Amino acid sequence: MLGIVYYLMFLLIGVIYSMLIFREKELYFKIWSGGLIGNLALMCGIIPIGFIFGFSLIAHIILLVLFIAPIIFLYVSGRIEKDFYKQLVQKPEKNPAMTNTIFITLILPITIIMWALLTNHILAPYADGAVASGQSTYGDLAMHMGIITSVADRGVFPPQHNLLDGFRLGYPFLVDTLSSSLYLLKTGLRTAILLPSYTLCLLLTMGFYFLAHKLTGKRNASVLATVFFFIGGGFGFAYFFEGAKADPASFTKIFTEYYQTPTNYNEENIRWANSICDMIIPQRTTMAGWTYFPFALYLLLDALKTKEKRIFIILGIVAGCMPMIHTHSFMGVGIISAVVFIYDLTVSHDKAKDFKLWMIYALIAVALSVPQLFLWTFSQAGMEGFVKFKFNWVNNDDPYLWFWLKNWGIAALFAAPAVMYTSKRNKIILLGGAVIFALAELVLFQPNEYDNNKLFFLSYMLILIVISEYLTMLFEKFKNVKGRYYFAVIIIIAATLSGALTIGREYHSGAIYQTFSKADIEYAEYIEDNTEKDAVFASYYNHLNPTAVLAGRQMFYGGDLWIYSHGYGKIAAERKNVLADLYNAPNTDQLKQTADKYNIDYIVLSGNEQSNMTVNLSAFETLEKVYDKDNIKLYKVN
């Protein structure tokens, strides 16, 4: 309960800051930006304090005091009027971007879809006291949970890579430490994950709509763009309808088989995922990055229009905090900002003044981001196989244009006329999006080539907005043409059918894949209560590892796929060999010598180890056994 109250306090104070900073904005904007400010303060504010006090209770108390103090000072000194809170109950503007109707009929329904998926995908109750996930969270969620529990339980800052002993965590971790804060303050693990996720999903949906309205100035275009982005997909549905003619099971398998959906169908080279099911729900860093990407672009557009110093300052703070929230989104903001900067100076009537404003933004963003990049990002990106040239993304079989047409669907079909139709300012923003697209097509920024879609999606967001602007213009232009409603319905169905089917499948998959048994949970609870927080554990490197995930303990080597995707391929191979020698040691003395050499304190011996590794059980006979229940044994060796 304490963690929930603590988190809600940050959201509330964030809204107060927003009311002070964005006095001229509408109510929904203040709520949206306030939620973003509150989350940003909790995620990023803990960094400098954590270096001194660790990830601890005292660090969180200090952070809360520092976040509240300016508000109290301004209020006591009289610089905040006594009734400033009336902004929240003031009469609505004559023409706000977001109305109550739009919030209730668009923002909330899309957000509720995400809430429903989160609820039945994250530690969902399962039979006999076990917990389960859905299709999309069966893989990635476990890594994020391990970061959450290890940061909170161990209190080490900067965080260590709990799946690879001796290495600092370089993966963007701030959205996970957001949950770590709640978990540290005695909030259950499931709630600690769900509550910030619920909030970020709402802010993401609102943010995309606000960005669309900022670019188009039209509510109908913004509504359409929001539907296209969250519910959309390509033309993959056609393969399933075609197959259903010969065999109905070709269609029904969408809802029953593992990753056989119209947005993820490798057999036909359909690789463009639905934003909710494959990106937002399972990939927490992407969810957080996309939450702040629209905010940064909104501020960028505001700064470009108003040339107000305070907007450039706020933009610099937001952009500068993004690297360890989501590096891909930070890169996207940087690229688009650079393109807009060049354009603005080209057309500026007061280049000296405008240059100074841009430098304020740049200096703040650099001052905040560079330490993060050098401390975390570059050290990981410098690992083997991380950044390299690769053209044509994951397209292995199709002609280039056909691949993108069937994967992007409506977005590819109408992109060219939409770009020609939109405003000059929007064309500049789209140029930045085009640079992002080109980079993603030419350079792999991580060992897993599929993850470049985190960059492609940034371009996709922007193109969908101007396409929606173009389509709504056509609809209005042909208002006297019979059949325009049929045309509109066909376009919307074609743009959303693949995504809707995928969402249906994803919801159906909720809570059907067991992740941890009751025995796993009891074992993890024992570890948390009875082993040293800095102890190093050895076990098989399965991704659903209760030692690493639920107990948050430091692993000598764990989570095979993640270690490779983080660029540690050679080290992974070496540590696999060490584990093989450890478990198949000829005798107890040799086993202890190996454990001592690599600072391994505990060895796990369960069904996973015995099924997947060669184990010499005789070498374990004289070790100190500290846990033995439900075929899970834990031995202390150091």
PDB file of C-alpha atoms in Angstrom, residues 303 306-310 312-313 352-362:
ATOM      1  CA  ALA A 303       8.993  25.400 -29.407  1.00  0.00           C
ATOM      2  CA  THR A 306       6.206  29.959 -30.023  1.00  0.00           C
ATOM      3  CA  LYS A 307       9.996  30.333 -29.647  1.00  0.00           C
ATOM      4  CA  GLU A 308       9.487  30.437 -25.885  1.00  0.00           C
ATOM      5  CA  LYS A 309      12.601  29.722 -23.852  1.00  0.00           C
ATOM      6  CA  ARG A 310      10.706  27.714 -21.229  1.00  0.00           C
ATOM      7  CA  PHE A 312      13.041  24.717 -25.136  1.00  0.00           C
ATOM      8  CA  ILE A 313      14.152  24.121 -21.540  1.00  0.00           C
ATOM      9  CA  ALA A 352      21.095  34.582 -33.723  1.00  0.00           C
ATOM     10  CA  LYS A 353      18.153  34.556 -31.333  1.00  0.00           C
ATOM     11  CA  ASP A 354      16.774  31.263 -32.622  1.00  0.00           C
ATOM     12  CA  PHE A 355      20.214  29.648 -32.528  1.00  0.00           C
ATOM     13  CA  LYS A 356      20.533  30.549 -28.849  1.00  0.00           C
ATOM     14  CA  LEU A 357      17.186  28.936 -28.107  1.00  0.00           C
ATOM     15  CA  TRP A 358      18.181  25.754 -29.903  1.00  0.00           C
ATOM     16  CA  MET A 359      21.477  25.705 -28.031  1.00  0.00           C
ATOM     17  CA  ILE A 360      19.618  25.912 -24.720  1.00  0.00           C
ATOM     18  CA  TYR A 361      17.696  22.795 -25.731  1.00  0.00           C
ATOM     19  CA  ALA A 362      20.801  21.051 -27.020  1.00  0.00           C
TER      20      ALA A 362
END
